[in-house]
Coordinates of C-alpha atoms and ligand atoms in Angstrom, one line a residue:
M1274 CA 124.4 88.8 101.2
T1275 CA 125.8 89.4 97.8
T1276 CA 129.2 89.1 96.2
T1277 CA 131.0 89.4 92.8
T1278 CA 134.1 87.4 92.0
S1279 CA 136.3 90.3 93.3
D1280 CA 134.7 89.8 96.7
T1281 CA 135.4 86.2 97.7
S1282 CA 133.9 86.4 101.2
V1283 CA 130.6 84.7 100.3
R1284 CA 132.3 82.1 98.3
D1285 CA 134.6 81.4 101.3
R1286 CA 131.6 81.2 103.6
I1287 CA 130.1 78.6 101.3
T1288 CA 133.3 76.5 101.4
E1289 CA 133.1 76.5 105.2
E1290 CA 129.4 75.6 105.3
I1291 CA 130.1 72.7 102.9
R1292 CA 133.1 71.4 104.9
Q1293 CA 131.0 71.3 108.1
R1294 CA 128.2 69.4 106.4
R1295 CA 127.9 65.8 105.2
R1296 CA 124.6 65.2 103.3
F1297 CA 123.6 67.5 100.4
V1298 CA 120.6 67.9 98.0
I1299 CA 121.4 69.8 94.8
S1300 CA 118.6 71.3 92.8
S1301 CA 118.0 73.8 90.1
H1302 CA 115.2 75.4 88.1
V1303 CA 112.2 73.7 86.3
R1304 CA 113.0 72.5 82.7
P1305 CA 116.8 72.4 83.5
D1306 CA 119.1 73.5 80.8
G1307 CA 122.8 72.8 80.2
D1308 CA 124.0 75.3 82.8
A1309 CA 121.6 73.9 85.4
I1310 CA 122.6 70.2 84.9
G1311 CA 126.3 71.0 84.3
S1312 CA 126.5 73.1 87.4
Q1313 CA 124.7 70.6 89.5
L1314 CA 126.7 67.6 88.4
A1315 CA 130.1 69.3 88.6
M1316 CA 129.1 70.2 92.2
A1317 CA 127.9 66.7 92.9
F1318 CA 131.1 65.1 91.7
A1319 CA 133.2 67.6 93.6
L1320 CA 131.3 66.9 96.9
R1321 CA 131.5 63.2 96.4
Q1322 CA 135.3 63.6 96.0
L1323 CA 135.2 65.2 99.4
G1324 CA 133.4 62.2 100.8
K1325 CA 130.0 63.8 101.0
T1326 CA 126.7 62.1 100.2
V1327 CA 124.8 63.9 97.4
R1328 CA 121.3 63.7 95.8
V1329 CA 120.6 65.7 92.7
V1330 CA 116.9 66.4 92.4
N1331 CA 115.0 68.3 89.7
S1332 CA 111.3 68.8 89.0
D1333 CA 111.8 67.9 85.3
V1334 CA 114.0 65.5 83.2
P1335 CA 117.3 66.7 81.8
P1336 CA 117.5 67.6 78.1
F1337 CA 117.8 64.4 76.1
P1338 CA 121.2 65.1 74.5
M1339 CA 122.7 65.4 77.9
L1340 CA 121.9 61.8 78.9
V1341 CA 125.2 60.5 77.6
F1342 CA 127.2 62.5 80.1
P1343 CA 128.4 61.1 83.5
G1344 CA 125.8 61.2 86.3
V1345 CA 123.0 62.6 84.2
S1346 CA 120.9 59.5 84.1
E1347 CA 121.0 59.3 87.9
I1348 CA 119.4 62.6 88.5
E1349 CA 116.2 62.2 90.5
V1350 CA 113.1 63.7 89.0
A1351 CA 110.7 64.6 91.9
Q1352 CA 108.3 67.4 92.8
R1353 CA 109.1 67.1 96.5
V1354 CA 111.8 66.0 98.9
D1355 CA 111.1 64.8 102.4
D1356 CA 114.7 65.0 103.6
P1357 CA 116.6 68.1 102.7
G1358 CA 119.9 66.7 104.2
D1359 CA 122.4 69.0 106.0
A1360 CA 122.3 71.6 103.2
V1361 CA 120.4 72.3 100.0
I1362 CA 122.4 73.8 97.1
I1363 CA 120.2 75.6 94.5
M1364 CA 122.1 76.3 91.3
E1365 CA 121.1 78.6 88.4
C1366 CA 117.8 79.6 89.9
G1367 CA 116.8 83.2 90.3
D1368 CA 113.7 82.5 92.4
F1369 CA 113.0 79.8 94.9
A1370 CA 109.6 78.8 93.6
R1371 CA 111.3 78.1 90.2
T1372 CA 112.8 74.9 91.6
G1373 CA 109.4 73.3 91.3
V1374 CA 110.5 71.0 94.1
A1375 CA 108.6 71.3 97.5
G1376 CA 110.3 70.7 100.8
L1377 CA 113.7 72.2 99.8
D1378 CA 112.9 75.2 102.0
R1379 CA 113.1 73.1 105.1
G1380 CA 116.8 72.7 104.6
F1381 CA 119.8 75.1 105.0
V1382 CA 119.7 76.8 101.6
I1383 CA 122.8 77.9 99.6
N1384 CA 121.9 79.9 96.6
I1385 CA 124.5 80.1 93.7
D1386 CA 123.3 82.1 90.6
H1387 CA 124.0 84.6 88.0
H1388 CA 120.5 85.7 86.8
V1389 CA 119.6 89.4 87.0
G1390 CA 117.1 89.9 89.8
N1391 CA 117.9 86.8 92.0
T1392 CA 115.7 87.1 95.0
M1393 CA 118.4 86.1 97.5
Y1394 CA 116.2 83.3 99.0
G1395 CA 119.0 81.3 100.7
A1396 CA 120.7 81.3 104.1
V1397 CA 123.8 82.1 102.1
N1398 CA 123.4 83.8 98.7
W1399 CA 126.3 84.0 96.2
F1400 CA 125.2 86.0 93.2
D1401 CA 127.6 86.9 90.4
L1402 CA 126.1 88.8 87.5
S1403 CA 129.5 88.8 85.8
A1404 CA 129.7 85.1 85.5
A1405 CA 128.9 83.8 81.9
A1406 CA 127.4 80.7 83.4
C1407 CA 126.6 79.4 86.8
G1408 CA 129.3 76.8 85.9
E1409 CA 132.0 79.4 86.1
M1410 CA 131.0 80.0 89.8
V1411 CA 131.0 76.3 90.4
F1412 CA 134.5 76.1 88.9
D1413 CA 135.7 78.7 91.5
L1414 CA 134.0 76.9 94.3
T1415 CA 135.6 73.5 93.5
Q1416 CA 139.0 75.2 93.4
A1417 CA 138.4 76.9 96.7
L1418 CA 137.4 73.5 98.1
G1419 CA 140.7 72.0 96.9
V1420 CA 138.8 69.5 94.7
R1421 CA 140.9 67.9 91.9
L1422 CA 139.5 68.8 88.4
T1423 CA 138.5 65.3 87.2
P1424 CA 137.3 64.7 83.6
E1425 CA 133.7 64.4 85.0
I1426 CA 133.8 67.8 86.8
A1427 CA 135.6 69.4 83.8
T1428 CA 133.0 68.0 81.3
H1429 CA 130.1 69.4 83.3
I1430 CA 131.6 72.8 83.8
Y1431 CA 132.5 73.0 80.1
I1432 CA 128.9 72.0 79.1
A1433 CA 127.5 74.6 81.5
I1434 CA 129.6 77.3 79.8
L1435 CA 129.2 76.1 76.2
T1436 CA 125.4 76.0 76.5
D1437 CA 124.8 79.2 78.6
T1438 CA 127.0 81.4 76.4
G1439 CA 125.0 80.2 73.3
S1440 CA 128.2 78.5 72.0
F1441 CA 130.4 81.5 73.0
H1442 CA 128.1 84.1 71.5
Y1443 CA 126.8 86.2 74.4
S1444 CA 128.2 89.4 75.9
S1445 CA 128.8 87.8 79.4
I1446 CA 131.9 86.0 78.0
S1447 CA 135.2 87.2 79.5
S1448 CA 138.8 86.0 79.6
R1449 CA 137.9 84.0 82.7
T1450 CA 135.4 82.1 80.6
F1451 CA 138.2 80.9 78.3
D1452 CA 140.7 80.4 81.2
I1453 CA 138.3 78.0 82.8
C1454 CA 137.6 76.3 79.5
R1455 CA 141.3 75.9 78.9
Q1456 CA 141.6 74.2 82.3
C1457 CA 138.7 71.9 81.5
V1458 CA 140.3 70.9 78.2
E1459 CA 143.6 70.2 80.0
A1460 CA 141.7 68.0 82.5
G1461 CA 140.5 65.9 79.6
V1462 CA 137.4 67.5 78.0
D1463 CA 137.1 66.9 74.2
P1464 CA 135.3 70.0 72.8
P1465 CA 134.2 68.5 69.4
A1466 CA 132.9 65.3 71.1
V1467 CA 130.9 67.4 73.6
A1468 CA 129.6 69.7 70.8
R1469 CA 128.6 66.7 68.7
S1470 CA 126.6 65.1 71.6
I1471 CA 124.9 68.3 72.5
F1472 CA 124.2 69.9 69.1
D1473 CA 124.4 67.0 66.6
S1474 CA 122.2 64.4 68.2
N1475 CA 118.8 65.5 66.8
N1476 CA 116.1 63.3 65.5
L1477 CA 114.4 63.9 62.2
G1478 CA 111.1 65.1 63.8
R1479 CA 113.1 67.9 65.4
L1480 CA 114.6 69.0 62.1
K1481 CA 111.1 69.0 60.5
L1482 CA 109.6 70.9 63.3
F1483 CA 112.3 73.6 63.0
G1484 CA 111.4 73.9 59.3
A1485 CA 107.7 74.1 60.0
V1486 CA 108.1 76.7 62.8
L1487 CA 110.5 78.8 60.8
S1488 CA 108.4 78.7 57.7
K1489 CA 105.6 80.4 59.8
M1490 CA 108.0 83.0 61.2
E1491 CA 106.7 86.6 61.0
L1492 CA 108.8 89.8 61.0
D1493 CA 107.7 93.2 62.2
P1494 CA 107.5 95.9 59.5
T1495 CA 111.0 97.1 60.3
G1496 CA 112.5 93.6 60.0
R1497 CA 114.1 93.8 63.4
L1498 CA 111.8 91.5 65.5
A1499 CA 110.9 87.9 64.6
T1500 CA 107.9 86.1 66.0
V1501 CA 107.7 82.3 66.1
W1502 CA 105.2 79.9 67.6
V1503 CA 104.4 76.3 68.1
D1504 CA 101.3 74.4 69.3
R1505 CA 100.8 70.7 70.0
A1506 CA 99.2 70.0 66.6
L1507 CA 102.1 71.5 64.7
A1508 CA 104.7 69.5 66.8
R1509 CA 102.7 66.3 66.3
D1510 CA 102.3 66.7 62.6
C1511 CA 106.1 67.0 62.3
G1512 CA 106.7 63.9 64.5
G1513 CA 108.4 66.1 67.1
T1514 CA 107.8 67.3 70.7
Y1515 CA 108.0 70.6 72.5
E1516 CA 111.4 69.5 73.8
D1517 CA 112.5 69.3 70.2
T1518 CA 112.2 73.1 69.8
E1519 CA 115.1 73.6 72.3
G1520 CA 117.6 75.9 70.5
L1521 CA 115.2 76.9 67.7
I1522 CA 114.8 80.4 69.1
N1523 CA 118.4 81.2 68.3
L1524 CA 118.1 80.7 64.6
P1525 CA 116.3 83.9 63.6
L1526 CA 119.0 85.8 65.4
T1527 CA 121.5 84.5 62.7
V1528 CA 119.9 87.1 60.3
K1529 CA 121.9 90.3 60.5
E1530 CA 119.0 92.7 60.7
I1531 CA 117.0 90.7 63.3
Q1532 CA 117.7 92.2 66.7
A1533 CA 115.3 90.1 68.8
V1534 CA 113.1 86.9 68.6
V1535 CA 110.0 86.0 70.6
F1536 CA 108.9 82.4 70.7
F1537 CA 105.3 81.4 71.8
K1538 CA 104.6 77.9 72.9
E1539 CA 101.0 76.9 73.6
L1540 CA 100.7 75.1 76.9
G1541 CA 96.9 75.0 77.1
P1542 CA 93.9 77.1 76.0
D1543 CA 95.1 80.7 76.2
E1544 CA 98.1 79.6 78.2
W1545 CA 101.6 80.4 76.8
R1546 CA 105.1 79.9 77.6
I1547 CA 107.2 82.7 76.1
S1548 CA 110.9 82.7 75.4
M1549 CA 112.9 85.7 74.2
R1550 CA 116.4 86.3 72.7
S1551 CA 118.1 89.6 71.7
K1552 CA 121.4 90.9 70.5
G1553 CA 123.8 93.4 72.2
A1554 CA 122.2 96.2 74.1
V1555 CA 118.5 95.1 73.5
D1556 CA 117.2 94.2 77.0
I1557 CA 114.4 91.6 76.9
N1558 CA 114.9 90.6 80.5
S1559 CA 112.9 93.7 81.4
V1560 CA 110.0 92.5 79.3
A1561 CA 110.1 89.0 80.8
A1562 CA 110.2 90.6 84.3
E1563 CA 107.0 92.6 83.7
F1564 CA 105.2 89.2 83.2
G1565 CA 106.7 87.6 86.4
G1566 CA 109.6 85.9 84.5
G1567 CA 113.2 86.6 84.2
G1568 CA 116.6 85.6 82.9
H1569 CA 119.3 87.7 81.3
K1570 CA 119.4 90.8 79.2
N1571 CA 119.8 88.7 76.0
A1572 CA 117.9 85.5 77.0
A1573 CA 114.7 85.5 79.1
G1574 CA 111.4 83.9 79.5
C1575 CA 108.0 84.0 81.2
S1576 CA 104.5 82.6 81.1
A1577 CA 101.4 84.5 80.2
Q1578 CA 97.7 84.0 79.7
G1579 CA 95.7 85.4 76.8
T1580 CA 94.9 84.8 73.1
F1581 CA 97.7 84.4 70.7
D1582 CA 96.7 87.6 68.9
E1583 CA 96.6 89.7 72.2
L1584 CA 99.8 88.4 73.4
T1585 CA 101.8 88.6 70.2
A1586 CA 100.6 92.3 69.8
L1587 CA 101.6 93.1 73.4
F1588 CA 105.0 91.5 73.4
R1589 CA 105.9 92.8 70.0
R1590 CA 105.1 96.3 71.2
K1591 CA 107.2 96.0 74.3
I1592 CA 110.1 94.3 72.6
I1593 CA 110.2 96.9 69.8
E1594 CA 110.4 99.6 72.6
Q1595 CA 113.5 97.9 73.8
I1596 CA 115.0 97.6 70.3
D1597 CA 114.3 101.4 69.8
K1598 CA 115.9 102.2 73.2
A1599 CA 119.0 100.3 72.3
A1600 CA 119.3 101.7 68.8
P1601 CA 116.6 104.1 67.4
L1602 CA 115.8 103.6 63.8
R1603 CA 117.3 106.4 61.6
T1604 CA 114.7 108.0 59.5
Ligands
5GP513 P1 114.5 79.9 78.0 O1 113.9 80.9 77.0 O2 115.6 79.1 77.4 O3 113.5 79.0 78.6 O4 115.1 80.8 79.1 C1 116.1 81.8 78.9 C2 116.6 82.4 80.2 O5 115.6 82.9 80.9 C3 117.2 81.3 81.1 O6 118.3 81.9 81.8 C4 116.1 81.0 82.1 O7 116.6 80.6 83.3 C5 115.3 82.4 82.2 N1 113.9 82.1 82.3 C6 113.1 81.5 81.4 N2 111.8 81.5 81.8 C7 111.8 82.0 83.0 C8 110.8 82.3 84.0 O8 109.6 82.0 83.8 N3 111.2 82.9 85.2 C9 112.5 83.3 85.4 N4 112.8 83.9 86.5 N5 113.5 83.1 84.5 C10 113.1 82.5 83.3
MN514 MN1 122.8 80.1 83.4

């Protein structure tokens, strides 16, 4: 069952399912980002306001800058749950295996997401491609449930939107996005304080690592595709970690001519995690999907095996094809 915002029947079904149930487990995808954590915690605070019992369980720790926000430090990190409660709500996760948490499938699964290609793995599936962040959908749901927009809920919805739109950069933004943010600000969110915590809480190792990675950046001969990479040795030499590279991928796109970026992270011998970003009509989700990954048109990722040289050549060719499709080079 699928819906968009104009079709509220699935959302209304979810409000009914929630009203009838008492104990909830809320999960999201591996390596949760701001939209994952923000959506989960906004939902958790909303459900608690309704007198429900809620556990928030993820397979990986939250991004470090988020730890200052309400409820984040209480998120359980586990790779399995024995008791799925009366319902499991999975937020921001296109594919069930991507939760990285075993045992969730034994529960009544509610799937709430906005990623292209969501596999509709739930007993109820609410999929809205038009949402700029899953947090927008959670906002709608809390309103439909009659929940009061507390500063905690508003903060998490605002964080979800701020981070998943790339600080209000991406094409999925609509007037609804700003209307929701307006209501969050009226409910007590302080946008400069949130931005400082999320974007201006770096350690020095992270800044040095950004410098080292960017200094090794390569451009294709047309100057439209940037390739960057990191391995453990480079991270260690800078006093940083892989987590510290979060957000780095967006920097090459600030160059006017650069239309797409591919970022290779070495996980093990010939084992790579690949993140991609693009501008406008350049669809890199289709490239990620070919390798069993996914995401959105302008932000997607996947894993792949092979040597650095093989994989960079392969991905460069496929991404350039997409850049050409969006806007062929004039000769
Ligand atoms: P990132 O590059 O920041 O890891 O991810 C960018 C976007 O692509 C996010 O929306 C993320 O959920 C999605 N994504 C990244 N890696 C994968 C993957 O391996 N599988 C799927 N389905 N989506 C991914
Ligand atoms: Mn998202």
